[in-house]
N, CA, C and O atoms as a printed pandas DataFrame, in Angstrom:
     atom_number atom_name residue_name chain_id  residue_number  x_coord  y_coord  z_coord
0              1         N          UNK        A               1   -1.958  -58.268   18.466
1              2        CA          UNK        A               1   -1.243  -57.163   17.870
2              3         C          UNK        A               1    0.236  -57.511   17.883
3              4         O          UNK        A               1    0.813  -58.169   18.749
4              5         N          UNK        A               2    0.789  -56.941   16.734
5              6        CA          UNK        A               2    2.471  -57.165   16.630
6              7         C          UNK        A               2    3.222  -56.551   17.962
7              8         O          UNK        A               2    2.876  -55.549   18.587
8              9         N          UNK        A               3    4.199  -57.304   18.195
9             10        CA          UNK        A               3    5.090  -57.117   19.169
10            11         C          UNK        A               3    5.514  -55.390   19.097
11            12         O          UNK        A               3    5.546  -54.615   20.052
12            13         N          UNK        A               4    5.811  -55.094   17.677
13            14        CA          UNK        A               4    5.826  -53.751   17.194
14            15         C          UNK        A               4    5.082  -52.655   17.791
15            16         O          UNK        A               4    5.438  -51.726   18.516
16            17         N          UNK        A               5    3.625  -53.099   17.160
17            18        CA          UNK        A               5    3.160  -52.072   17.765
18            19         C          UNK        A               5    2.208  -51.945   19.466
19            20         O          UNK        A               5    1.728  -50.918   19.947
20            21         N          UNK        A               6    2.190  -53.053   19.930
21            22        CA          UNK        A               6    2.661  -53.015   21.254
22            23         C          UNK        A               6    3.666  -52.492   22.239
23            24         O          UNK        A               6    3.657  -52.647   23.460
24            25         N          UNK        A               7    4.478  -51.886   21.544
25            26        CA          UNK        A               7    5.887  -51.112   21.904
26            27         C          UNK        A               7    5.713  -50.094   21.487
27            28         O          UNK        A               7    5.927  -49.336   22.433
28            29         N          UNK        A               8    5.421  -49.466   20.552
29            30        CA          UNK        A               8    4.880  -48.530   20.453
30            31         C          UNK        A               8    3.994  -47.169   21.286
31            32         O          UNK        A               8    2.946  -47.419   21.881
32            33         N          UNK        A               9    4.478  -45.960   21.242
33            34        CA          UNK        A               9    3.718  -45.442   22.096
34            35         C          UNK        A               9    2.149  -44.855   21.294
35            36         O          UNK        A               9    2.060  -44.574   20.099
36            37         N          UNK        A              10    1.066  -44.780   22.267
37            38        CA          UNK        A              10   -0.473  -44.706   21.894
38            39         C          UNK        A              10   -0.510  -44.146   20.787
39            40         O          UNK        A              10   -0.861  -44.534   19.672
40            41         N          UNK        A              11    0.050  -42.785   21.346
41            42        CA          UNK        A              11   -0.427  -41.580   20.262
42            43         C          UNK        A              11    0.448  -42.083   18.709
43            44         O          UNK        A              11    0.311  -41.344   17.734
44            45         N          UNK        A              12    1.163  -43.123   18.602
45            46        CA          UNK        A              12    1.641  -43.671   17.026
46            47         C          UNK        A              12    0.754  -44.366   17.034
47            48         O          UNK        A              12   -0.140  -43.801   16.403
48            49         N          UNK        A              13    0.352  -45.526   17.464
49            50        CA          UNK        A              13    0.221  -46.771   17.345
50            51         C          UNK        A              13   -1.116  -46.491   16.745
51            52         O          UNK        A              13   -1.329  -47.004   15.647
52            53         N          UNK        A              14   -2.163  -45.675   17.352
53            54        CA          UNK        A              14   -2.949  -46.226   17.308
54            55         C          UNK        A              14   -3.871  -45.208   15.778
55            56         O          UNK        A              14   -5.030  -45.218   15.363
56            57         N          UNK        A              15   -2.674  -44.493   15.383
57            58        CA          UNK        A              15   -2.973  -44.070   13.794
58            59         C          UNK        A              15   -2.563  -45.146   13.000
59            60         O          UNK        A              15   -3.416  -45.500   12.187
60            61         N          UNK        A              16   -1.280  -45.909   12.990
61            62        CA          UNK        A              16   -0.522  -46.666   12.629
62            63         C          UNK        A              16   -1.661  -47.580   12.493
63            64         O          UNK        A              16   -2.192  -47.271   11.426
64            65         N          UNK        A              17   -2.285  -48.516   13.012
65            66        CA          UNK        A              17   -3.631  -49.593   13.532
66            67         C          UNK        A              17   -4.951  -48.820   12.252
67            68         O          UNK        A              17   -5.490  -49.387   11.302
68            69         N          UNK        A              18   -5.093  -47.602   12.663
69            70        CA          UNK        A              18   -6.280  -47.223   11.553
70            71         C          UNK        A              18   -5.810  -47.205   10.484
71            72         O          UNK        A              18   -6.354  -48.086    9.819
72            73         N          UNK        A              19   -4.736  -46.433    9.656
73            74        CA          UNK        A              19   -4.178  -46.360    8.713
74            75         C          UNK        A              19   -3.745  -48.273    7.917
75            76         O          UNK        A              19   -3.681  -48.561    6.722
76            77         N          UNK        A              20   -3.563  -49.075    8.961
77            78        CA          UNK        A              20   -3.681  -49.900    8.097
78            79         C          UNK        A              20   -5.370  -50.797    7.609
79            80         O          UNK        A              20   -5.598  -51.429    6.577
80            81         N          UNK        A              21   -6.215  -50.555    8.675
81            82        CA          UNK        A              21   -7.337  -50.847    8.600
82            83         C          UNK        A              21   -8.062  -50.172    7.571
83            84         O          UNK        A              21   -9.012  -50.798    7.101
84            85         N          UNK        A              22   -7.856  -49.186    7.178
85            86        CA          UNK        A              22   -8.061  -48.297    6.231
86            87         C          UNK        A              22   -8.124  -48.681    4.973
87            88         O          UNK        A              22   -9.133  -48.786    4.276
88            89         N          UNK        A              23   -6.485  -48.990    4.557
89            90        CA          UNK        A              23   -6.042  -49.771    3.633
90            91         C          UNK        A              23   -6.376  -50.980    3.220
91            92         O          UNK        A              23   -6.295  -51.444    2.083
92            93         N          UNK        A              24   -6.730  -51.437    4.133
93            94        CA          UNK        A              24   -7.569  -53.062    3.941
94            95         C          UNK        A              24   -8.675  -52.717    3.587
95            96         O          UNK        A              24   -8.332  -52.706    2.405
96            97         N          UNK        A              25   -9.561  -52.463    3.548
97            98        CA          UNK        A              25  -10.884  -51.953    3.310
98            99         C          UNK        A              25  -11.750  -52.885    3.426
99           100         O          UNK        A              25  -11.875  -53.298    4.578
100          101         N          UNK        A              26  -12.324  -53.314    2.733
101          102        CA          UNK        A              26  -13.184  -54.354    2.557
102          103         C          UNK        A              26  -12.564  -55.876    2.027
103          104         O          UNK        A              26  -13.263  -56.840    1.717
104          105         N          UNK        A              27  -11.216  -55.826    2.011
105          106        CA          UNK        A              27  -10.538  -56.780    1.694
106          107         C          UNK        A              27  -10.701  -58.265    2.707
107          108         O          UNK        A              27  -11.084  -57.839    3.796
108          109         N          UNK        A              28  -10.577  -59.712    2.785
109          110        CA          UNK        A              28  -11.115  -60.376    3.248
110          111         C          UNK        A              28  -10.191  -60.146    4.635
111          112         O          UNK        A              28  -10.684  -60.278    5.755
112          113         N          UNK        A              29   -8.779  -59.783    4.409
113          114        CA          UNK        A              29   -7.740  -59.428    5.531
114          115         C          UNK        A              29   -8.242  -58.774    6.261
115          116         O          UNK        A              29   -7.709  -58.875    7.366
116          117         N          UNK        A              30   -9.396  -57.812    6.224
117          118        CA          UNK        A              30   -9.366  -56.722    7.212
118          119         C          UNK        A              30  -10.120  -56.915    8.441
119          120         O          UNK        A              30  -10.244  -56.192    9.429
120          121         N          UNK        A              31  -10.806  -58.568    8.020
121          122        CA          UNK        A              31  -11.634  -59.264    9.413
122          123         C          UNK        A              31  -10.503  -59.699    9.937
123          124         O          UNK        A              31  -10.385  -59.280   11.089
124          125         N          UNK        A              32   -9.484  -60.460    9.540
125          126        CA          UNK        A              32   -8.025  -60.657   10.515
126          127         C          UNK        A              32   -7.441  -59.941   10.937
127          128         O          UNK        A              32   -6.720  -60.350   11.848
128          129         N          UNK        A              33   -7.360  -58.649   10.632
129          130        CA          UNK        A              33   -6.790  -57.499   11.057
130          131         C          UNK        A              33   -7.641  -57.058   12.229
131          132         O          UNK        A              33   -7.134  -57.102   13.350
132          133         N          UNK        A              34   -8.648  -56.717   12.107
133          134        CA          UNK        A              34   -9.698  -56.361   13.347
134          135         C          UNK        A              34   -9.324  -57.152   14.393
135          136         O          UNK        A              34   -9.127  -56.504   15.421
136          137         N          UNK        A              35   -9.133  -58.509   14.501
137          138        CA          UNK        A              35   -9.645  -59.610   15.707
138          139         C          UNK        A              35   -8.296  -59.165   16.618
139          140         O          UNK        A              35   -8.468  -58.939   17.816
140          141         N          UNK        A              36   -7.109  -59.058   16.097
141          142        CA          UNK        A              36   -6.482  -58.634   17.451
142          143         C          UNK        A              36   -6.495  -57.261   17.455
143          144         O          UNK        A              36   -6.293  -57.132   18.663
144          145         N          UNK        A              37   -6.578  -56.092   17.032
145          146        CA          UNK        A              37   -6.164  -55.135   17.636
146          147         C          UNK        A              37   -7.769  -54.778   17.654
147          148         O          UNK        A              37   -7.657  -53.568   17.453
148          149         N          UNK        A              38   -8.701  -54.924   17.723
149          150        CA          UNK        A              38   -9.826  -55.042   18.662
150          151         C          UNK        A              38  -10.403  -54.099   20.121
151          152         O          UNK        A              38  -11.222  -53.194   20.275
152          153         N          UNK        A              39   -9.488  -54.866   21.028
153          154        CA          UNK        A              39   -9.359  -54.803   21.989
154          155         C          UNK        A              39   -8.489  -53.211   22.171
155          156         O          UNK        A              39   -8.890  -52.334   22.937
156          157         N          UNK        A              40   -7.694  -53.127   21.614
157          158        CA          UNK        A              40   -6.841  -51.952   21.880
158          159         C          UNK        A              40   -7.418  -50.812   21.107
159          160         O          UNK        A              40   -7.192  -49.637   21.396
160          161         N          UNK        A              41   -8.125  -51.176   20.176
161          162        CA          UNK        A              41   -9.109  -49.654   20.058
162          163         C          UNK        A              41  -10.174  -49.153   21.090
163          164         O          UNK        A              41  -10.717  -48.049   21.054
164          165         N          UNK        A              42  -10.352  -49.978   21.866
165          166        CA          UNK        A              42  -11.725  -49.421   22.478
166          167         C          UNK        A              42  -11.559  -47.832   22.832
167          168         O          UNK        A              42  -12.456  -46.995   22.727
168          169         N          UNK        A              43  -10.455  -47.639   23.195
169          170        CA          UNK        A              43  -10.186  -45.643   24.044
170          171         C          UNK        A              43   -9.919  -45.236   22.821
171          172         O          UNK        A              43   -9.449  -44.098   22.824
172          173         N          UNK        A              44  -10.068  -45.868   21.418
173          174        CA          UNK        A              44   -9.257  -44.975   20.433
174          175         C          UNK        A              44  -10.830  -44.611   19.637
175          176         O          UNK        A              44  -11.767  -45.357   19.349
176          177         N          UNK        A              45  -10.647  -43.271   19.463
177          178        CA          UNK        A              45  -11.860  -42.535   18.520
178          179         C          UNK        A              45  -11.755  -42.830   17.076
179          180         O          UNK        A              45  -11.165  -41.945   16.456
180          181         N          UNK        A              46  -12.147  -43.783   16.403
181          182        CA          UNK        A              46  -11.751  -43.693   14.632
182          183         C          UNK        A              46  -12.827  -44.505   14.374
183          184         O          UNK        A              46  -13.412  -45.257   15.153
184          185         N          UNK        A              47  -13.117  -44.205   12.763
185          186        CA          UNK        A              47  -14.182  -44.647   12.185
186          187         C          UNK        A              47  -14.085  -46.832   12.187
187          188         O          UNK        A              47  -15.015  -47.562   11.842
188          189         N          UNK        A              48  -12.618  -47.324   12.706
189          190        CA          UNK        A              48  -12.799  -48.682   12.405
190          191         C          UNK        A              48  -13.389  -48.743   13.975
191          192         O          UNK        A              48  -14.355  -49.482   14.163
192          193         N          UNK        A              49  -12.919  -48.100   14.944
193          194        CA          UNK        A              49  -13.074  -48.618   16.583
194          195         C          UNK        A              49  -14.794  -48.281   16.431
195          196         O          UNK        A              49  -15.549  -49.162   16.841
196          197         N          UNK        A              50  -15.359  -47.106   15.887
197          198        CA          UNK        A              50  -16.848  -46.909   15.804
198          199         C          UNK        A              50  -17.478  -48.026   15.353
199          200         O          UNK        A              50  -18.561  -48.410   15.793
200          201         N          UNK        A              51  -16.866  -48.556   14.511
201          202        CA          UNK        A              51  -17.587  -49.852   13.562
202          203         C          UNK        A              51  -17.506  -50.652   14.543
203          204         O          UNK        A              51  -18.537  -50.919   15.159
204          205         N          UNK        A              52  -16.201  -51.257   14.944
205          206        CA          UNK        A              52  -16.723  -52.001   16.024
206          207         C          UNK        A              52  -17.640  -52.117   16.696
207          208         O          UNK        A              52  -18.384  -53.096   16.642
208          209         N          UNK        A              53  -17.785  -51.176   17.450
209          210        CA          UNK        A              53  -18.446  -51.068   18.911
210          211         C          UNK        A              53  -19.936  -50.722   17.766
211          212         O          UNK        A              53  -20.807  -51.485   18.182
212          213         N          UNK        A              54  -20.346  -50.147   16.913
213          214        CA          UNK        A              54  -21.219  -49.910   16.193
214          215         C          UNK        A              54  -22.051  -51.775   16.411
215          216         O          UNK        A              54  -23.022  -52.226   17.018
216          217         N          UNK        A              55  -21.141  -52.244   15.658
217          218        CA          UNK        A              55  -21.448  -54.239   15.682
218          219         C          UNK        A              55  -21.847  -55.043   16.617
219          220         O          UNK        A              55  -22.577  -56.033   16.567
220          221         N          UNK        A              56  -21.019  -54.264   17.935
221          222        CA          UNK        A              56  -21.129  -55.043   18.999
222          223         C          UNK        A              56  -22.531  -54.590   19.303
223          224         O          UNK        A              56  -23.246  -55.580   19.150
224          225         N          UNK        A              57  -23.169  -53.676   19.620
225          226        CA          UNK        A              57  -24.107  -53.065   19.774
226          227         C          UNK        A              57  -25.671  -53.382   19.143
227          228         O          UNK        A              57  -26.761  -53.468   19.708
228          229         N          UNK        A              58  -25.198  -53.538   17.467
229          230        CA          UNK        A              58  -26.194  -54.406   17.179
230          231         C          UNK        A              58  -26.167  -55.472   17.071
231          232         O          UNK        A              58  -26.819  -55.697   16.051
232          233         N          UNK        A              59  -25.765  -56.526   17.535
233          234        CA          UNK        A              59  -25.375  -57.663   17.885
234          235         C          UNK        A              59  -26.151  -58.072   19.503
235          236         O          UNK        A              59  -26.736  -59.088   19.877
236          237         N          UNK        A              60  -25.911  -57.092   20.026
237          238        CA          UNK        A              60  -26.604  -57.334   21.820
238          239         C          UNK        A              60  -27.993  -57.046   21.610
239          240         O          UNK        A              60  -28.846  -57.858   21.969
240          241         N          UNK        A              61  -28.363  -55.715   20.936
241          242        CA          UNK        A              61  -29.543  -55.522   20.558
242          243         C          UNK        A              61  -30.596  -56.537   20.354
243          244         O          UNK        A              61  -31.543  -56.894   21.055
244          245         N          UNK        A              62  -29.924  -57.095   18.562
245          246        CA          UNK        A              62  -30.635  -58.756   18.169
246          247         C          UNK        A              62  -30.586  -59.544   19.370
247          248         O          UNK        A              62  -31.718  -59.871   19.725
248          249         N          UNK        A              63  -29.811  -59.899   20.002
249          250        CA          UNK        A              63  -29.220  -60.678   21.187
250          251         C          UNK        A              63  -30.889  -61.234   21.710
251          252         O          UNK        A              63  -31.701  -62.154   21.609
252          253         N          UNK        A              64  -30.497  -59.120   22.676
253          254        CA          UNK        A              64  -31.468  -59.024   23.081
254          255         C          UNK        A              64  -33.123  -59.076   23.212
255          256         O          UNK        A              64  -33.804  -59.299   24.213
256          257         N          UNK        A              65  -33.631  -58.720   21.505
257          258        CA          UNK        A              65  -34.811  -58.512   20.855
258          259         C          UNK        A              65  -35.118  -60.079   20.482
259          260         O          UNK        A              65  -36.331  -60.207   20.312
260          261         N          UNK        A              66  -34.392  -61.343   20.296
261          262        CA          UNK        A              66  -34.641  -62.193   20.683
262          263         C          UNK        A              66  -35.145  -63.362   21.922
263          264         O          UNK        A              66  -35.900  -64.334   21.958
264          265         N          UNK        A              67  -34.297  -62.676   22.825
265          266        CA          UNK        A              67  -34.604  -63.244   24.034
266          267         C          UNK        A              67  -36.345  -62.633   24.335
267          268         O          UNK        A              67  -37.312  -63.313   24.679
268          269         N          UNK        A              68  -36.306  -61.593   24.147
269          270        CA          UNK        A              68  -37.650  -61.089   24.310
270          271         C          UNK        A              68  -38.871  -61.624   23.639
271          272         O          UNK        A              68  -39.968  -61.322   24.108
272          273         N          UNK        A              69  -38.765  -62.581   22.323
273          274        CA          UNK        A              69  -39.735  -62.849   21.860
274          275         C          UNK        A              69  -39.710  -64.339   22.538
275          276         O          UNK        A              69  -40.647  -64.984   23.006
276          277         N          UNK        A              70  -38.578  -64.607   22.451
277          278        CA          UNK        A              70  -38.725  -66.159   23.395
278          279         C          UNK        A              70  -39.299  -65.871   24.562
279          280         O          UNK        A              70  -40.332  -66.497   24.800
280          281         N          UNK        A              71  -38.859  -64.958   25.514
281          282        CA          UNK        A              71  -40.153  -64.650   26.825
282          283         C          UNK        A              71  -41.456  -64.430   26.730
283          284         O          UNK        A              71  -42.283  -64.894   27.515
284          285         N          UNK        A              72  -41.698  -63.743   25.808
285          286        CA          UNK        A              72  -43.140  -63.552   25.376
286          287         C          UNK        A              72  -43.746  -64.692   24.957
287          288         O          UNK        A              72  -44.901  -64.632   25.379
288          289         N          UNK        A              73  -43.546  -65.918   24.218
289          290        CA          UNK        A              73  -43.682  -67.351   23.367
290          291         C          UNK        A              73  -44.072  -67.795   25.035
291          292         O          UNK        A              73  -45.193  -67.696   25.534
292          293         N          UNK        A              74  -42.496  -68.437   25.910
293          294        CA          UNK        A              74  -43.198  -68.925   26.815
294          295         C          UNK        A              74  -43.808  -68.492   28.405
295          296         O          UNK        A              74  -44.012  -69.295   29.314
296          297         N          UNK        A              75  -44.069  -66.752   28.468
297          298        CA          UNK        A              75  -44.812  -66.681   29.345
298          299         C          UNK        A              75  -46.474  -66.925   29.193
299          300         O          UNK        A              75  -47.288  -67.189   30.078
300          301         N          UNK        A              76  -46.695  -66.723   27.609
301          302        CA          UNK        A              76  -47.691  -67.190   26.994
302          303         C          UNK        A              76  -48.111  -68.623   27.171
303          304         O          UNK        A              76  -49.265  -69.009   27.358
304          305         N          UNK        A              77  -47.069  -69.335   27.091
305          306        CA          UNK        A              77  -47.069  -70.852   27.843
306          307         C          UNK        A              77  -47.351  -71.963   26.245
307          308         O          UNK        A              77  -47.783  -73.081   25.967
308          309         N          UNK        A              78  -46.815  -70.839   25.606
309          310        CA          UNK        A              78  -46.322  -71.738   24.102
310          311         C          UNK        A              78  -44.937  -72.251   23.849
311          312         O          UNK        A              78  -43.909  -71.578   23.776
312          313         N          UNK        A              79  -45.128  -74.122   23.672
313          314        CA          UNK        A              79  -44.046  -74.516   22.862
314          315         C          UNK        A              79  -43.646  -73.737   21.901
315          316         O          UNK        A              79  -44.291  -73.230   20.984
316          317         N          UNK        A              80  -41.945  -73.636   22.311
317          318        CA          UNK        A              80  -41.076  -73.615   20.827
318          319         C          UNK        A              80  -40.254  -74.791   20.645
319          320         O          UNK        A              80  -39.428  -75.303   21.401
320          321         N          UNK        A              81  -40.721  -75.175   19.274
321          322        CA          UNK        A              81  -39.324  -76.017   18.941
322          323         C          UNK        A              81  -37.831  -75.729   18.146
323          324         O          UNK        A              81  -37.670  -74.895   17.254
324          325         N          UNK        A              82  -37.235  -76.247   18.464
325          326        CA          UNK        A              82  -35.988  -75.957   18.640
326          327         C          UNK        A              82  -35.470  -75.513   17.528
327          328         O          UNK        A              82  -34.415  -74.880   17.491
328          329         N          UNK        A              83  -36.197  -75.817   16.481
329          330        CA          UNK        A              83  -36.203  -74.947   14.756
330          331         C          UNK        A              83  -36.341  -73.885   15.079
331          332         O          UNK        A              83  -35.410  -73.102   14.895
332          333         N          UNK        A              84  -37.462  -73.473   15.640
333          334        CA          UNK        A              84  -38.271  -72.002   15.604
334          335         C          UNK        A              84  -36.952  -71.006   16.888
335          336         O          UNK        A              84  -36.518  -69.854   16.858
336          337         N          UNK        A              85  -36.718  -72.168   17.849
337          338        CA          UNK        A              85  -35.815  -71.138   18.838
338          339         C          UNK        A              85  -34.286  -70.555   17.911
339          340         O          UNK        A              85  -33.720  -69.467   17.810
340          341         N          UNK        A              86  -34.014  -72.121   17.283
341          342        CA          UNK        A              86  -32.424  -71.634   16.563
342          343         C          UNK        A              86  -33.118  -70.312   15.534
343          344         O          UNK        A              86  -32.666  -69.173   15.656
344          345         N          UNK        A              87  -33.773  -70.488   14.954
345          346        CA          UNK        A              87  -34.583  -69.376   13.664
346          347         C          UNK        A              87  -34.125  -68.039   14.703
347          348         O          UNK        A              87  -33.063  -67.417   14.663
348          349         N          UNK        A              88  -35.106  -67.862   15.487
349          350        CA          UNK        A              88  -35.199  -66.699   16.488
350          351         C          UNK        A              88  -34.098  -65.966   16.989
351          352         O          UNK        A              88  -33.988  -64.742   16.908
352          353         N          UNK        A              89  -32.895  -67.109   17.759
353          354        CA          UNK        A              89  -32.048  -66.390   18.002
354          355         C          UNK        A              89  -30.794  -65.999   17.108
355          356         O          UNK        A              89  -29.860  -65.218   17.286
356          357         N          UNK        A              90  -31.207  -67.000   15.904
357          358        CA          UNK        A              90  -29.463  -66.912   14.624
358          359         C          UNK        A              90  -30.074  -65.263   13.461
359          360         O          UNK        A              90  -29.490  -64.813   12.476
360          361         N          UNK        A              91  -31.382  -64.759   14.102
361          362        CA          UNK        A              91  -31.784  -63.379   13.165
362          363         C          UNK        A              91  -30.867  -62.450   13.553
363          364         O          UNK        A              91  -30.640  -62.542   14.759
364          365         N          UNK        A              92  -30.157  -61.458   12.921
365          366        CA          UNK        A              92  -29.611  -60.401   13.309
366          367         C          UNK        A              92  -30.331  -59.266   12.502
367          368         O          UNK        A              92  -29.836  -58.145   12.621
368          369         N          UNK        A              93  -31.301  -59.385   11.792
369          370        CA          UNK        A              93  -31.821  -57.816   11.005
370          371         C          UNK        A              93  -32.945  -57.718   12.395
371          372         O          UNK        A              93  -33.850  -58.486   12.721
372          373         N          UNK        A              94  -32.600  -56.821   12.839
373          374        CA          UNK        A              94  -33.950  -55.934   13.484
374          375         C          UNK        A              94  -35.140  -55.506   12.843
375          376         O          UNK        A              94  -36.008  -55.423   13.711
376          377         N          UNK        A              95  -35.595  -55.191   11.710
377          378        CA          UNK        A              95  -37.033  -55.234   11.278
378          379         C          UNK        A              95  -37.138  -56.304   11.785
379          380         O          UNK        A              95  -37.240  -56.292   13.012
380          381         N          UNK        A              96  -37.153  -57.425   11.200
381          382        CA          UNK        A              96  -37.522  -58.867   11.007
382          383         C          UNK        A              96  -37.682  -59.366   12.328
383          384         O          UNK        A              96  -38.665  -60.106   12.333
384          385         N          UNK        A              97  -37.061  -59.279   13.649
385          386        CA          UNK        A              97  -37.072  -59.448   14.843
386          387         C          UNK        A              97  -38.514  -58.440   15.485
387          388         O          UNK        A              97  -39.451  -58.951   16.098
388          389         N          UNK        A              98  -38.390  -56.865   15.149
389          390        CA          UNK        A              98  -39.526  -56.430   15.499
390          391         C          UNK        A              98  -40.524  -57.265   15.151
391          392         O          UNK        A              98  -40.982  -58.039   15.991
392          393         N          UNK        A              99  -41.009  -57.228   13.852
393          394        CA          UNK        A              99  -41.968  -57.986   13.295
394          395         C          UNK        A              99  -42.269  -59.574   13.998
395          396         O          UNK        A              99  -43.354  -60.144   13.881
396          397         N          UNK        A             100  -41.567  -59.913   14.436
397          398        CA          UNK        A             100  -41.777  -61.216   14.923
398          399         C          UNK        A             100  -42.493  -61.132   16.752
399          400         O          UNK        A             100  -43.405  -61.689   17.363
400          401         N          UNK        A             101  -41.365  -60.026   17.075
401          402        CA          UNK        A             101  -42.128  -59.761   18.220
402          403         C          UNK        A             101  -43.321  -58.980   18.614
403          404         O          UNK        A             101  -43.582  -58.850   19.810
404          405         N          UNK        A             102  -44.087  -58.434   17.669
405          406        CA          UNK        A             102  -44.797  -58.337   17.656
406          407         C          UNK        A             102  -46.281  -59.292   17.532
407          408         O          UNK        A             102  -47.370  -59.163   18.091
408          409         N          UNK        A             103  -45.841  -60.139   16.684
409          410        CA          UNK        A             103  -46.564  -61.509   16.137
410          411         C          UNK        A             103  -46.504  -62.646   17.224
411          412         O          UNK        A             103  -47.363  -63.524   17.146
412          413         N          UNK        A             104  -45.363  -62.725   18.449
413          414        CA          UNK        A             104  -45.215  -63.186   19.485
414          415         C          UNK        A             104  -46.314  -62.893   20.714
415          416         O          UNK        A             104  -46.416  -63.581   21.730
416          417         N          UNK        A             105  -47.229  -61.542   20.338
417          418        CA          UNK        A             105  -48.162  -61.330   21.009
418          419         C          UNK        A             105  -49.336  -62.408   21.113
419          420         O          UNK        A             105  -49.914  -62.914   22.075
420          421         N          UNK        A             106  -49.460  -62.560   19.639
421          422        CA          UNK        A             106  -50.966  -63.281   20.134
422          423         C          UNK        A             106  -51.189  -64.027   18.949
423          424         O          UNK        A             106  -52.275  -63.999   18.370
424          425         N          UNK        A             107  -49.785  -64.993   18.381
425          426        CA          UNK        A             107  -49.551  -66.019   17.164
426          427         C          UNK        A             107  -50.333  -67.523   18.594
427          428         O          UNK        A             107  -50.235  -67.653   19.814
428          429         N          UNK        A             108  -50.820  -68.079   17.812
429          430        CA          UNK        A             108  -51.253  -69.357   18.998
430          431         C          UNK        A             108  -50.014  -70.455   18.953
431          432         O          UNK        A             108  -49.804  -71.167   19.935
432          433         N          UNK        A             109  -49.042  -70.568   17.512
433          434        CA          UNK        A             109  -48.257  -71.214   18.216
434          435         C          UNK        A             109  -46.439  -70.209   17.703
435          436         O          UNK        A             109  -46.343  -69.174   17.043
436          437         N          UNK        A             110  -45.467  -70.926   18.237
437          438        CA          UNK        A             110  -44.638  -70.060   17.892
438          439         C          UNK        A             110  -44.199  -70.144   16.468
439          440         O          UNK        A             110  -43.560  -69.190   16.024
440          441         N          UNK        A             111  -44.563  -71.568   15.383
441          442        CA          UNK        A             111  -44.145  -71.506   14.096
442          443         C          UNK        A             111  -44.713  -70.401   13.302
443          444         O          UNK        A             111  -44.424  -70.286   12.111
444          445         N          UNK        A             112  -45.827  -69.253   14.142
445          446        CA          UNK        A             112  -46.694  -68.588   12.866
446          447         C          UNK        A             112  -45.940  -67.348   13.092
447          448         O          UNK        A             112  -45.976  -66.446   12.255
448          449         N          UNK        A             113  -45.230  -67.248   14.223
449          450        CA          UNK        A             113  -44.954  -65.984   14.460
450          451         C          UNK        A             113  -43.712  -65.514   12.750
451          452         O          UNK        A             113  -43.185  -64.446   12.439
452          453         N          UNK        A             114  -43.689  -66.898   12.056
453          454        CA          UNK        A             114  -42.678  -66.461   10.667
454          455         C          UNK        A             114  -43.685  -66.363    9.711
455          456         O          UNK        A             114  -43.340  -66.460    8.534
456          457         N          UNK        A             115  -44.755  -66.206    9.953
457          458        CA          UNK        A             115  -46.008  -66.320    8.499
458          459         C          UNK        A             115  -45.473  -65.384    7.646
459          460         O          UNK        A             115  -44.943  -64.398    8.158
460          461         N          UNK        A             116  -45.505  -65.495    6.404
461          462        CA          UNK        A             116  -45.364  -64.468    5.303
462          463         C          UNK        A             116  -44.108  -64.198    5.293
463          464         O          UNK        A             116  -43.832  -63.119    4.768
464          465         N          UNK        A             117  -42.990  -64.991    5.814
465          466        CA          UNK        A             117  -41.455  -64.712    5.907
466          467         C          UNK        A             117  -41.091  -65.641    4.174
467          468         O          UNK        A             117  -39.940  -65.716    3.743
């Protein structure tokens, strides 16, 4: 964040921070804009700090809903190869992860758990 609005007191700054995020919209700037002041939204209530933490959230989720099908693969005591692990953990849509972990139940090896993908 600018030296500016680091000096700044909260209750400006941190309209000042949405209002320009705002303005950016979907513009390619507004992922550079996010990465530092980031951090300094977390206590701030606004629809960009929601998005954030909205992202982060499904992000741990997938994270998570991956790791789970990889436990399931090898408590089952099935090879994965390292295709099928990068596949598994680079998914971020959640259908597609359900669906897999489900198919992680009782696929015999881990390449089928993508059948019909």
């Amino acid at each position: 964040m600018t030296t500016v609005l680091r000096d700044t007191p909260q209750n400006i700054a941190g309209p000042i921070i949405e209002l320009i995020a705002q303005g950016l919209g979907k513009h390619p700037a507004a992922q550079l804009w996010r990465k530092p002041v980031a951090v300094d939204l977390s206590f701030y209530k606004s629809p960009l700090s929601e998005e954030i933490r909205d992202e982060g959230r499904a992000e741990g989720e997938a994270r998570r809903a991956a790791e789970d099908i990889l436990d399931i693969l090898e408590v089952r005591g099935i090879d994965i190869p390292e295709a099928a692990r990068e596949r598994i953990t680079g998914c971020g849509d959640p259908e597609i992860l359900r669906r897999w972990h489900r198919r992680a139940v009782t696929a015999p090896t881990a390449v089928e758990i993508f059948e019909d993908e």
